[in-house]
CSV table of C-alpha atoms in Angstrom, one decimal:
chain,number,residue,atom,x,y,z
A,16,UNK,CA,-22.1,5.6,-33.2
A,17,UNK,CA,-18.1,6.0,-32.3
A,18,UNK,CA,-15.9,2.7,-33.0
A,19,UNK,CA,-15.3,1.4,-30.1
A,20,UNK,CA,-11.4,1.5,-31.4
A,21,UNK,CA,-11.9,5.1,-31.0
A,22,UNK,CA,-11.8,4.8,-27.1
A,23,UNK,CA,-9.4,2.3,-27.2
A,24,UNK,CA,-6.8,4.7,-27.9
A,25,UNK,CA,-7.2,6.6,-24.9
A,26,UNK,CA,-6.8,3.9,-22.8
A,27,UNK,CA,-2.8,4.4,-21.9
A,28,UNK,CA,-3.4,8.2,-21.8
A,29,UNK,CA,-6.2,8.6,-19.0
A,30,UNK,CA,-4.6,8.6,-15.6
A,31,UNK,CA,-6.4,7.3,-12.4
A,32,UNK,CA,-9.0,9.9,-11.7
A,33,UNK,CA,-8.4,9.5,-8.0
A,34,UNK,CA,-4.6,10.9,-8.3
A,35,UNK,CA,-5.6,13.6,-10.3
A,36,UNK,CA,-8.9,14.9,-8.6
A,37,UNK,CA,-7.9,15.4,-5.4
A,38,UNK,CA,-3.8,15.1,-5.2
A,39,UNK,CA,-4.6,11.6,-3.8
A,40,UNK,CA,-0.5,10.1,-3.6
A,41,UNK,CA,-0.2,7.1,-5.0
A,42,UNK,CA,1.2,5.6,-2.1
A,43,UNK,CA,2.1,6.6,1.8
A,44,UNK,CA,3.5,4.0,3.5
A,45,UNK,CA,4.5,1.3,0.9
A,46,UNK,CA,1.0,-0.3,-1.5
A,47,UNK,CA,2.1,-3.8,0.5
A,48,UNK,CA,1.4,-2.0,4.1
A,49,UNK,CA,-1.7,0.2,3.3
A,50,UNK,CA,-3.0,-3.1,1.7
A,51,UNK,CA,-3.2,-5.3,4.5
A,52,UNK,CA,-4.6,-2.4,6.9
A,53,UNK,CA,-8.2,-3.0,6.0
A,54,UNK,CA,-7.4,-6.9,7.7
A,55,UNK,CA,-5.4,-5.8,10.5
A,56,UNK,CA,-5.7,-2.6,12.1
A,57,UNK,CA,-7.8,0.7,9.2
A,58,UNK,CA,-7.2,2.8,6.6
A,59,UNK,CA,-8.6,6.2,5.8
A,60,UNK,CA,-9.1,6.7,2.4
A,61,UNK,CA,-10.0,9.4,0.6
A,62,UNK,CA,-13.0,9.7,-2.2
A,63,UNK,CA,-13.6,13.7,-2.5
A,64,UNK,CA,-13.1,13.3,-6.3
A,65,UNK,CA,-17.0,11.7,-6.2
A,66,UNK,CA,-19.0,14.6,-7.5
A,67,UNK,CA,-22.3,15.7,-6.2
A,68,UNK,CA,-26.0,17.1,-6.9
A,69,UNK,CA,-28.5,18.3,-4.4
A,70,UNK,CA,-31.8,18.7,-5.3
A,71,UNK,CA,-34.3,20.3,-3.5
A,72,UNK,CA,-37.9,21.3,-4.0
A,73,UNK,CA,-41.9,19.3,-4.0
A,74,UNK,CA,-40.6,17.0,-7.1
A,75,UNK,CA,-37.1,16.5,-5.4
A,76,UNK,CA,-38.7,12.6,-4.8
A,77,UNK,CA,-40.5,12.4,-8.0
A,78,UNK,CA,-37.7,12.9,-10.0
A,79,UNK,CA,-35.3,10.7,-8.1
A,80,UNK,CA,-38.2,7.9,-8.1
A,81,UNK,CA,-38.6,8.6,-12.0
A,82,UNK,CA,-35.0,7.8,-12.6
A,83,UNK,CA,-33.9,5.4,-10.1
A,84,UNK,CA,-34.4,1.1,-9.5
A,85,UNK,CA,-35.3,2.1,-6.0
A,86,UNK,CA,-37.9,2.8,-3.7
A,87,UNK,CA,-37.6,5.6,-1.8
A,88,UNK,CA,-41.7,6.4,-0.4
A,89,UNK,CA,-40.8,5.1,3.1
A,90,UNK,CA,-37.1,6.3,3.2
A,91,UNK,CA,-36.3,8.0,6.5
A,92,UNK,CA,-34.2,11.3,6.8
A,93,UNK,CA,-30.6,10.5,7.5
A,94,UNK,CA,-30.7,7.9,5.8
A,95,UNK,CA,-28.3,6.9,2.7
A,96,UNK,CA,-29.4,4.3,0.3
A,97,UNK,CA,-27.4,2.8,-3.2
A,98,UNK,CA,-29.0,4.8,-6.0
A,99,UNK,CA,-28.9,3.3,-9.4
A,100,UNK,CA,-30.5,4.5,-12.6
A,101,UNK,CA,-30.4,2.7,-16.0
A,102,UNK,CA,-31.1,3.5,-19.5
A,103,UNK,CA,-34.0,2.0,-21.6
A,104,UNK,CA,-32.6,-1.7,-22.0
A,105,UNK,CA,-31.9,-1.7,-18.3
A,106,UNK,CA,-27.9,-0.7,-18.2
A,107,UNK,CA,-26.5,1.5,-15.3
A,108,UNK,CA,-25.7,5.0,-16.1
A,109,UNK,CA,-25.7,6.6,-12.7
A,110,UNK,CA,-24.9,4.5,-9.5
A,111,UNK,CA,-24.2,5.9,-6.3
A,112,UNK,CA,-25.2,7.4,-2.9
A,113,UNK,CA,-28.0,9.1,-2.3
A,114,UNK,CA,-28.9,11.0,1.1
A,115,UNK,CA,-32.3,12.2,2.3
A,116,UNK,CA,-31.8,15.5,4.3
A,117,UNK,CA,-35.1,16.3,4.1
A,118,UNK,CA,-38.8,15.3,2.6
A,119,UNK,CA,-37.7,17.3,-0.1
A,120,UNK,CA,-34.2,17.7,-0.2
A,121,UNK,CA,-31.8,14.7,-1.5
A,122,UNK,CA,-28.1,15.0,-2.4
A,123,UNK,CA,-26.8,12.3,-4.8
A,124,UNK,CA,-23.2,11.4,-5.0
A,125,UNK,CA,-22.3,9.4,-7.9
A,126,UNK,CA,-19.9,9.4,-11.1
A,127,UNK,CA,-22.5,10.6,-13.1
A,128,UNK,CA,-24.8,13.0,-11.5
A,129,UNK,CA,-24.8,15.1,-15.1
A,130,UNK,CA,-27.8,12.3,-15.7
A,131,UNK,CA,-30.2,14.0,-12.8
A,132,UNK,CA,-29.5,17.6,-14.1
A,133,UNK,CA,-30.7,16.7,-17.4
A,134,UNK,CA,-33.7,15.1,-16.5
A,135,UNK,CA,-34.0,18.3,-14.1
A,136,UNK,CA,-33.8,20.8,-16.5
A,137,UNK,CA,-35.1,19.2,-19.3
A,138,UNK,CA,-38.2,17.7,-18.0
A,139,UNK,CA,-39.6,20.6,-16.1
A,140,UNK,CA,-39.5,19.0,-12.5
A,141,UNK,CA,-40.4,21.5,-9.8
A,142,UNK,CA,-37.1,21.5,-8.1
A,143,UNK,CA,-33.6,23.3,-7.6
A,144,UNK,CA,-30.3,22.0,-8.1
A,145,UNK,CA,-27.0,22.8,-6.0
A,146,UNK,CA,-23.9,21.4,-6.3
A,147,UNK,CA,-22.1,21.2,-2.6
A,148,UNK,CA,-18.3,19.7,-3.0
A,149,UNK,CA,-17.3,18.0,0.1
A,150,UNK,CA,-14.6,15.6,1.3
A,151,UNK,CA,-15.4,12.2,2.0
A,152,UNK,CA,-12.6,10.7,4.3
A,153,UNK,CA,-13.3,6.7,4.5
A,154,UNK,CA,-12.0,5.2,7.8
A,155,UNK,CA,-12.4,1.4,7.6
A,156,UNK,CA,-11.2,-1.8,9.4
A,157,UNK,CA,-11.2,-3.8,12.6
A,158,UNK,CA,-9.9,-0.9,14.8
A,159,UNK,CA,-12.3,2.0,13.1
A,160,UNK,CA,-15.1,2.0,15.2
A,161,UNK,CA,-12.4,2.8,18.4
A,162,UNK,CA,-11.0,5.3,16.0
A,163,UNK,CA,-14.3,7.4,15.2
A,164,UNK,CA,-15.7,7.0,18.3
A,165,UNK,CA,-12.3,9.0,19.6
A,166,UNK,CA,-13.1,11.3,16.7
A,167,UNK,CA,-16.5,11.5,17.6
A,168,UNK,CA,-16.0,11.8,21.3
A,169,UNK,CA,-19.3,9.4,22.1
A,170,UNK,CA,-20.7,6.8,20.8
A,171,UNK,CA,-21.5,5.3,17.5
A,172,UNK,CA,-22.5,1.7,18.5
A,173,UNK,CA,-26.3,2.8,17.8
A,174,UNK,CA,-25.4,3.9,14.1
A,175,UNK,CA,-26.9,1.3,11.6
A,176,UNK,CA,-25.5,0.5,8.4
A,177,UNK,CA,-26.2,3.5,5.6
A,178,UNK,CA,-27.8,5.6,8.5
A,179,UNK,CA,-25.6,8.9,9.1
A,180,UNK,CA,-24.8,10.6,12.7
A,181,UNK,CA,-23.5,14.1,13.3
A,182,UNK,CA,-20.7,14.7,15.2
A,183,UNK,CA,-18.5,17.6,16.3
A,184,UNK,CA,-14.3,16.7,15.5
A,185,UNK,CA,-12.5,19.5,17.6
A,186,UNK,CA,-14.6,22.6,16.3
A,187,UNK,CA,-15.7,20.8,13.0
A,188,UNK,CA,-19.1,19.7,11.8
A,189,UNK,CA,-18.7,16.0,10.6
A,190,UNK,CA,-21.3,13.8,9.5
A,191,UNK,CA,-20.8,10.3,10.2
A,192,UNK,CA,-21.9,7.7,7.5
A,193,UNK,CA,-22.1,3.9,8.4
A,194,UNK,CA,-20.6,2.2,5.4
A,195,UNK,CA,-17.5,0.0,4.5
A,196,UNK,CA,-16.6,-0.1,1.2
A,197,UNK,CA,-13.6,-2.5,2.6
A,198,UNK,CA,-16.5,-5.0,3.4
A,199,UNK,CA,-15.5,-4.1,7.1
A,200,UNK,CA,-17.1,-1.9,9.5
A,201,UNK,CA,-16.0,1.7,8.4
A,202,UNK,CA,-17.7,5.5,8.0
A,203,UNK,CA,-17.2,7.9,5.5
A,204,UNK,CA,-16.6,11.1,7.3
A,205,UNK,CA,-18.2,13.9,5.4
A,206,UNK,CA,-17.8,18.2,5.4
A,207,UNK,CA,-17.1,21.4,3.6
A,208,UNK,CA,-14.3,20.4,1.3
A,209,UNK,CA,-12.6,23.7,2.5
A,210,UNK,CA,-12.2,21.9,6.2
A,211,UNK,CA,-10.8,18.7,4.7
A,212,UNK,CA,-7.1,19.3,5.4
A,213,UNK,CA,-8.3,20.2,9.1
A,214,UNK,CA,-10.0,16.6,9.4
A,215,UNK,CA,-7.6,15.0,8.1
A,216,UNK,CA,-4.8,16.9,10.7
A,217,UNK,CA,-7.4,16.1,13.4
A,218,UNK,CA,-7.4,12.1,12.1
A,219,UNK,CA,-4.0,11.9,11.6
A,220,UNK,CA,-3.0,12.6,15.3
A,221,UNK,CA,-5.0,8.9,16.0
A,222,UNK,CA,-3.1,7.2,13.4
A,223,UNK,CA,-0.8,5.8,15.7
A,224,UNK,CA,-3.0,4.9,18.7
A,225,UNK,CA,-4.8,2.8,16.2
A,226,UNK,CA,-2.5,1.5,13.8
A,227,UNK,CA,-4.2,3.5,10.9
A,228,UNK,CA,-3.1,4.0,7.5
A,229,UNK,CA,-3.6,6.4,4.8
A,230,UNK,CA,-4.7,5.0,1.4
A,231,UNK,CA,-3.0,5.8,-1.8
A,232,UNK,CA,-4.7,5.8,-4.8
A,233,UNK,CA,-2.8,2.7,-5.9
A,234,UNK,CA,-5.1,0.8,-3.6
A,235,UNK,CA,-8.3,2.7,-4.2
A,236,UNK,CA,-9.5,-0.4,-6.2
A,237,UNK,CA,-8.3,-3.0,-4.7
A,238,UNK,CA,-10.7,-3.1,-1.5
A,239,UNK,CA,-13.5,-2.9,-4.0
A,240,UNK,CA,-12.1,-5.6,-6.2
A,241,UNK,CA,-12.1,-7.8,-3.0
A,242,UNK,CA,-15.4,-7.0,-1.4
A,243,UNK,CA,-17.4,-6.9,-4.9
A,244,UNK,CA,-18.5,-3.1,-5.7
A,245,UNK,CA,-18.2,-2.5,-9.6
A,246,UNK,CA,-17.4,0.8,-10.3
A,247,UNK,CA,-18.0,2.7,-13.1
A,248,UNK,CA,-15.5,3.4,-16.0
A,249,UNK,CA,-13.2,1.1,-13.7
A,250,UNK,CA,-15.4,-2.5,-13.4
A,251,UNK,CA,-17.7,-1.5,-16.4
A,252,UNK,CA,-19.2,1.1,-19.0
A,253,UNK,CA,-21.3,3.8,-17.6
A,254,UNK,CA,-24.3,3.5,-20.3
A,255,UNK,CA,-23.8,6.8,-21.3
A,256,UNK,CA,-21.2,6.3,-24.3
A,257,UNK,CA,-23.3,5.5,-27.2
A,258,UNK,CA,-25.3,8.9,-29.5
A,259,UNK,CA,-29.2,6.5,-28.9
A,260,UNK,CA,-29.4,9.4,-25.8
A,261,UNK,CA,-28.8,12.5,-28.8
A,262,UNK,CA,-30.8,14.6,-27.0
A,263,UNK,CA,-29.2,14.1,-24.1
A,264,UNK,CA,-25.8,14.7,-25.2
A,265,UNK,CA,-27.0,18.0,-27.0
A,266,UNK,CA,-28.0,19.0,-23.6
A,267,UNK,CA,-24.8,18.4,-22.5
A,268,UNK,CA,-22.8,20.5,-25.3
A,269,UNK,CA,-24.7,23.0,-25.1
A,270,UNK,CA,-22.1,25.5,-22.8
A,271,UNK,CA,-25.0,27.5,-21.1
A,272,UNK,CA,-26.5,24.0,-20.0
A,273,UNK,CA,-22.9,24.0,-17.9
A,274,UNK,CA,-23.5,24.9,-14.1
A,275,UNK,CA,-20.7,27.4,-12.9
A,276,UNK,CA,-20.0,24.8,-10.1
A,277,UNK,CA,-18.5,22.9,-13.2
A,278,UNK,CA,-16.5,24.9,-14.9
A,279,UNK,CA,-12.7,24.8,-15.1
A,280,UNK,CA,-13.3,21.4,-12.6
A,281,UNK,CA,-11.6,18.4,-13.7
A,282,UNK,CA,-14.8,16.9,-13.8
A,283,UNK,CA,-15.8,19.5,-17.1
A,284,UNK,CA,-15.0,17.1,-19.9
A,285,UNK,CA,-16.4,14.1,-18.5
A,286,UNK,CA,-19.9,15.4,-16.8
A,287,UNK,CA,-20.5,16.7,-20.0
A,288,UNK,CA,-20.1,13.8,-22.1
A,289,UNK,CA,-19.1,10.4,-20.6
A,290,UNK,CA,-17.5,9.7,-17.5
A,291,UNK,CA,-16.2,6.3,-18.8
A,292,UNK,CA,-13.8,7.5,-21.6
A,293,UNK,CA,-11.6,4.5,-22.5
A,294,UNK,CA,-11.0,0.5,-22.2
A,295,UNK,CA,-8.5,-1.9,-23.1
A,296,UNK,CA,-8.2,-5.1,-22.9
A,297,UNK,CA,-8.8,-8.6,-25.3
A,298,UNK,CA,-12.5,-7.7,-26.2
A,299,UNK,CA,-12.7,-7.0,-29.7
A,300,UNK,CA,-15.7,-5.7,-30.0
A,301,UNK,CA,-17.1,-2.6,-31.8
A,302,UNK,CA,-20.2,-1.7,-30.1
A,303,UNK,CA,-19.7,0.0,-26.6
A,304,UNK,CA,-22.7,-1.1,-25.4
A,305,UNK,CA,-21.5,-4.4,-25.2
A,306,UNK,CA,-19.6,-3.1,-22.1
A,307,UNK,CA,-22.7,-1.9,-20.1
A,308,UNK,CA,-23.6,-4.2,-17.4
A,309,UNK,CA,-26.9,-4.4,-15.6
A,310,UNK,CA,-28.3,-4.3,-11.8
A,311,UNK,CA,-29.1,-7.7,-12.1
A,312,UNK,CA,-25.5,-9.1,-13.6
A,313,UNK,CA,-23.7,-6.9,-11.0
A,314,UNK,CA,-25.2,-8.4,-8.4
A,315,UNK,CA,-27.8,-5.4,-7.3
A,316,UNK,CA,-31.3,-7.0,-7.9
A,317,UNK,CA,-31.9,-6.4,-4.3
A,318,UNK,CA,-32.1,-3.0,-5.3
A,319,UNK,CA,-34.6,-2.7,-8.0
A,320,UNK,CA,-38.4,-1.8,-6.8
A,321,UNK,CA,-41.0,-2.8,-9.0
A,322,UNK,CA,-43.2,-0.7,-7.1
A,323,UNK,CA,-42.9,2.4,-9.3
A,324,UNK,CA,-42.2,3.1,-13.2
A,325,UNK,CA,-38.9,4.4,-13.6
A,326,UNK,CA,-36.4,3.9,-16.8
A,327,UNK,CA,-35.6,0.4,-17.6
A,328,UNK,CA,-38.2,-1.3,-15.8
A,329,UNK,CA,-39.7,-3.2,-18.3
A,330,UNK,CA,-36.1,-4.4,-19.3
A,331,UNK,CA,-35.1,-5.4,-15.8
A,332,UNK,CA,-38.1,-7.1,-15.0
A,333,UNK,CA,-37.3,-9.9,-18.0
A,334,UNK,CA,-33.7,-9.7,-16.5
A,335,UNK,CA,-34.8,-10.8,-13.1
A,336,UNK,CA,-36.7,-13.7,-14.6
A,337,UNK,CA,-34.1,-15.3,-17.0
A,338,UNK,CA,-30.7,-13.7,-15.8
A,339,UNK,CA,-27.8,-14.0,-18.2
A,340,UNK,CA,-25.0,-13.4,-16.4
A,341,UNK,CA,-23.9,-13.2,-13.0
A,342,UNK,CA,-20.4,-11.5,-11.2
A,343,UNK,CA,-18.1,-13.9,-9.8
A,344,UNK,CA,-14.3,-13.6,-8.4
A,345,UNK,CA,-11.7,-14.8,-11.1
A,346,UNK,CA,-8.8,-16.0,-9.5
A,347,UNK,CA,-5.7,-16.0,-12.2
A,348,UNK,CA,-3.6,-19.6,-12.4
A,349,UNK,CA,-0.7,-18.2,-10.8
A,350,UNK,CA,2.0,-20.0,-12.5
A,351,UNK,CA,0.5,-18.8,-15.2
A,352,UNK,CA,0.9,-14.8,-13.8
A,353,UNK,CA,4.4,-15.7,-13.3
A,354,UNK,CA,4.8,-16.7,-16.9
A,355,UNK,CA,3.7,-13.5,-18.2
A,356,UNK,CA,6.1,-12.1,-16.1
A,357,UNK,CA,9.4,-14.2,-17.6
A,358,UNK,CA,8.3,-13.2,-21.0
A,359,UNK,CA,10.2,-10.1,-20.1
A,360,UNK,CA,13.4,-12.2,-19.9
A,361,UNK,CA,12.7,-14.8,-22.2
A,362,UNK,CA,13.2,-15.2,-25.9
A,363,UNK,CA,9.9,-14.7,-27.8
A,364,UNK,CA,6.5,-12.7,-27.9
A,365,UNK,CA,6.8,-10.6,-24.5
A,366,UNK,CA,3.0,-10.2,-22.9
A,367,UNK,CA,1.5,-7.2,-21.4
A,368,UNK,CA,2.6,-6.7,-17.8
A,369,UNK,CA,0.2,-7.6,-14.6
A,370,UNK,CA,0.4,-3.8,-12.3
A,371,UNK,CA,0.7,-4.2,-9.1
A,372,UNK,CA,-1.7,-3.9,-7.1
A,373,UNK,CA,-4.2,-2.4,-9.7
A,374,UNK,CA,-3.3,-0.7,-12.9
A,375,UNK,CA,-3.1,3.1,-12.3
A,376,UNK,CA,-5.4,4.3,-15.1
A,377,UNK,CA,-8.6,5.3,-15.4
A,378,UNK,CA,-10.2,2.9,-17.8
A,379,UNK,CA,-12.6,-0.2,-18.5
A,380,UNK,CA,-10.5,-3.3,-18.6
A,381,UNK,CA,-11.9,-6.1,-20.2
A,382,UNK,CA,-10.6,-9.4,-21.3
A,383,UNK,CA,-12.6,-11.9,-23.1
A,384,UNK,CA,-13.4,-15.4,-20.7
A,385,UNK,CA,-13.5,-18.6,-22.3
A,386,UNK,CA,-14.8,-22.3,-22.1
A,387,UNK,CA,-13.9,-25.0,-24.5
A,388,UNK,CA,-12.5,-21.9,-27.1
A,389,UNK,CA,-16.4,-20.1,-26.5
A,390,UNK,CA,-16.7,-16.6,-25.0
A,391,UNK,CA,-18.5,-17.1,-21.5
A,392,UNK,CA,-18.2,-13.2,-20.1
A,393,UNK,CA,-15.4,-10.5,-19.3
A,394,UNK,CA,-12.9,-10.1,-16.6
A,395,UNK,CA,-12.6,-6.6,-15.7
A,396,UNK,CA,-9.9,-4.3,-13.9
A,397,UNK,CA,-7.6,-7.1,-12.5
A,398,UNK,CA,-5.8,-6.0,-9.3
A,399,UNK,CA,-3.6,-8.0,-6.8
A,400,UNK,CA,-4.4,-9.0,-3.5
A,401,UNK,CA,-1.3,-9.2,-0.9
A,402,UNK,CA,-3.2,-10.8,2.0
A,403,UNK,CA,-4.9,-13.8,-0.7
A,404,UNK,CA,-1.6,-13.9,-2.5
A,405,UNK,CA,-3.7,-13.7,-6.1
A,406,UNK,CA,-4.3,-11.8,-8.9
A,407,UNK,CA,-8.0,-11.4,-9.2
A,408,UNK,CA,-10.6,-9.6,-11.2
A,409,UNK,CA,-14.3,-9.1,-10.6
A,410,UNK,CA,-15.6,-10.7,-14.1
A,411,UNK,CA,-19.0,-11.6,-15.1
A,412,UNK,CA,-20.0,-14.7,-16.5
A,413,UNK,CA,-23.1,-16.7,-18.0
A,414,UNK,CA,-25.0,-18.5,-15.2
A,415,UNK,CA,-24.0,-21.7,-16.8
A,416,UNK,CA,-20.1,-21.2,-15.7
A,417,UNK,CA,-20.9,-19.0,-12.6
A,418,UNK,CA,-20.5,-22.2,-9.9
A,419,UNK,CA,-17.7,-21.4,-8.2
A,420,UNK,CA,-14.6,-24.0,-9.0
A,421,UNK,CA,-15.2,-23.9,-12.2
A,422,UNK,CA,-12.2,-23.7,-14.6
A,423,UNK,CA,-12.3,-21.5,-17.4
A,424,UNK,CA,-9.4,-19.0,-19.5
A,425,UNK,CA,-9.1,-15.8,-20.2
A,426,UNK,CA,-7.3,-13.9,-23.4
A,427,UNK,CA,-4.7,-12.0,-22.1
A,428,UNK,CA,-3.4,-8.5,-24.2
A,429,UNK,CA,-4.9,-6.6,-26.2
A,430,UNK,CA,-6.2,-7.3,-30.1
A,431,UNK,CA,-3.3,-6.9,-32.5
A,432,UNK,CA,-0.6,-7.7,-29.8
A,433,UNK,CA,0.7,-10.7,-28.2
A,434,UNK,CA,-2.1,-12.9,-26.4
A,435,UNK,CA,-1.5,-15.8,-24.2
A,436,UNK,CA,-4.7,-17.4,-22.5
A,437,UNK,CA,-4.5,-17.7,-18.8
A,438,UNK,CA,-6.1,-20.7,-16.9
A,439,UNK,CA,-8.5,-18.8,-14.1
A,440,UNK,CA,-11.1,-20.3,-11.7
A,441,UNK,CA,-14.1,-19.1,-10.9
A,442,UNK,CA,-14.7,-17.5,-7.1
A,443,UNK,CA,-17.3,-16.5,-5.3
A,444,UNK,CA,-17.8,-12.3,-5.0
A,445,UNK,CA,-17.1,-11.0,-2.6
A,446,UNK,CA,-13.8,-13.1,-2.2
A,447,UNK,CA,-13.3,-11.9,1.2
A,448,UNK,CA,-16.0,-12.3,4.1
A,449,UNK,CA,-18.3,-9.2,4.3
A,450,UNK,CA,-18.7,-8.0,7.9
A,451,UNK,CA,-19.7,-4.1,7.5
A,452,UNK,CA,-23.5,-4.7,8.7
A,453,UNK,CA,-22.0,-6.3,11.9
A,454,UNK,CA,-24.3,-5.0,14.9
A,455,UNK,CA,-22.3,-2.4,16.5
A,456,UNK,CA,-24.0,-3.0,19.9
A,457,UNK,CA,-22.3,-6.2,20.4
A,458,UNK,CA,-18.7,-5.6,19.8
């Protein structure tokens, strides 16, 4: 197994995937301004860098159901769902969105959609595999309903959440998905990746009308931080790191297992291996796997479907029953933020330096919390929030500490460079009130 230490050297190498996948600008109008759009007016955001597997054929289902917590027997067409798929001991490796198009035919849109072609091809599932790359243009706050409906040029009041409506935009085909990723009402406006500039021309001519922004990656994280949506290699591990899946990752290696829709991609390097890649942070550990996280801890259970065998079942099912830890909201002692900031200018050990809002790598931060000088759980991926005036970080914690007001620390900087502990309190997640299933009909 790899030393964890070996990924740890990565970690200030590996720049923010969304910056370098898709030429996302790491800020339009100012972080500050883009930041408080979600609260005040939208944003449109863009997440084309999530890659994609369609799979069609009679054991399109069967293999989906094989591999995912889900159920998806009575799922409708147009129709997304959250997809997530775990390893033997119940940790995620795949997460992500997963559309039905037809009884047959689902696309998948995840971090990690390598997983499903393995099982694919290596299990001998009667079914095709495609690889479509589209944008995915996320338009979210209180004013984007007004927005895509002027987009749209009807109505999308009837659209529930995670159900999908097509659209014409000028002379484009767009496909509307309900979401809200902000935890506000939103869509994800989705087409040919080759029309994407077009759409986002088309969107751009609202932006005033409707006081929209554009997102820069800076922020990327930061509405996810406050309306609780882990994220893989950002929040936690993808359970892919560790050589226990050998055949798996000899798949992988192997250069004709590579679909041409791959190569010479940025995603090459990590679909074929791991789509995690580093961490820092105060845990000192030395076994990756310590960084997986579960359904259950990441707050998902809702998700998992004990009405089929699929990979981790028997894992999760023990989970569910005596939980160990739970995700919460750490807000950071703010005096305290500010005194890691005056080490700069003090005599003394200087600390590592908050980002702000969100550090702009791509990498598994975790720092080690503590209760009475005892490890309780990890803080992840700490980000700022402008309109809360905190730093925060989605963190999970044992049950025991997870009541929110309680007060707890966390080591700050990484092993074998100067730590200070930071007083923190516990939150609940998500911070901020979650209105994205709002009933469209009565606004």
């Amino acid at each position: 197994m790899a030393k964890a230490s070996d990924y740890r050297a990565f970690a200030s190498v590996v720049p923010h995937y969304a910056s370098t996948t898709t030429g996302n600008t790491p800020e339009y109008t100012g972080w500050m301004d883009e930041q408080m759009s979600w609260k005040t007016t939208c944003y449109m955001g863009d997440w084309s860098f999530v890659p994609q597997i369609r799979i069609k054929g009679p054991d399109a289902l069967k293999l989906f159901t094989d591999l995912s917590t889900n159920s998806f027997d009575s799922m409708p067409l147009n129709r997304a769902k959250h997809c997530i798929q775990c390893n033997e001991e119940g940790k995620v490796i795949s997460e992500g969105v997963l559309f039905r198009h037809a009884e047959d035919d689902f696309e998948y849109q995840c971090g990690t959609p390598q997983w499903v072609y393995y099982h694919l091809k290596s299990k001998g599932y009667n079914a095709e595999a495609s690889f479509p790359v589209s944008y995915k243009m996320q338009i979210s706050g209180p004013n984007a309903l007004g927005l895509c409906e002027k987009l749209a040029g009807e109505s999308l009041r009837d659209v529930k959440f995670m159900y999908t409506k097509k659209c014409k935009v000028k002379n484009l085909d767009v496909t509307f998905l309900r979401q809200g990723m902000a935890g506000e009402i939103g869509f994800e406006l989705q087409g040919p990746i080759t029309e994407r500039d077009q759409l986002i021309a088309t969107v751009m001519e609202l932006a005033p009308e409707f006081g929209m922004r554009r997102l820069g990656a800076r922020n990327l994280m930061i509405n996810h931080l406050e309306a609780c949506y882990p994220t893989g290699s950002m929040h936690f591990y993808n359970a892919l790191s560790d050589v226990s899946r050998q055949a798996y990752l000899d798949f992988m290696a192997d250069d004709k297992n590579l679909p041409d829709a791959w190569r010479g991609t940025p995603f090459e390097t990590v679909l074929r291996f791991n789509f995690s890649g580093a961490f820092t942070g105060s845990w000192d550990g030395e076994d990756l796997t310590d960084l997986y996280r579960s359904p259950v801890e990441m707050g998902w259970g809702k998700n998992i479907a004990f009405d089929h065998d699929f990979i981790g079942r028997q894992a999760l099912e023990v989970e569910l029953e005596t939980p160990r830890r739970k995700v919460v909201t750490l807000e950071f002692n703010s005096e305290d933020v500010k005194a890691v900031h005056a080490s700069l200018f003090s005599d003394g050990e200087v600390y590592r330096q908050f980002e702000y809002p969100d550090i702009p790598h791509q990498m598994a931060w975790t720092d080690l919390i503590l209760k009475d000088g005892k490890t309780v759980g990890h803080a992840t991926h700490p980000g700022y929030s402008l309109y809360f005036r905190k730093v925060l970080a989605l963190s999970f914690i044992d049950v025991a500490y997870a009541e929110p007001g309680t007060e707890v620390e966390v080591l700050w900087g990484d092993p074998g460079t100067p730590q200070i502990k930071l007083r923190a309190t516990v939150a609940r997640a998500p911070y901020k009130q979650d209105t994205r299933r709002a009933d469209l009909t009565k606004l």
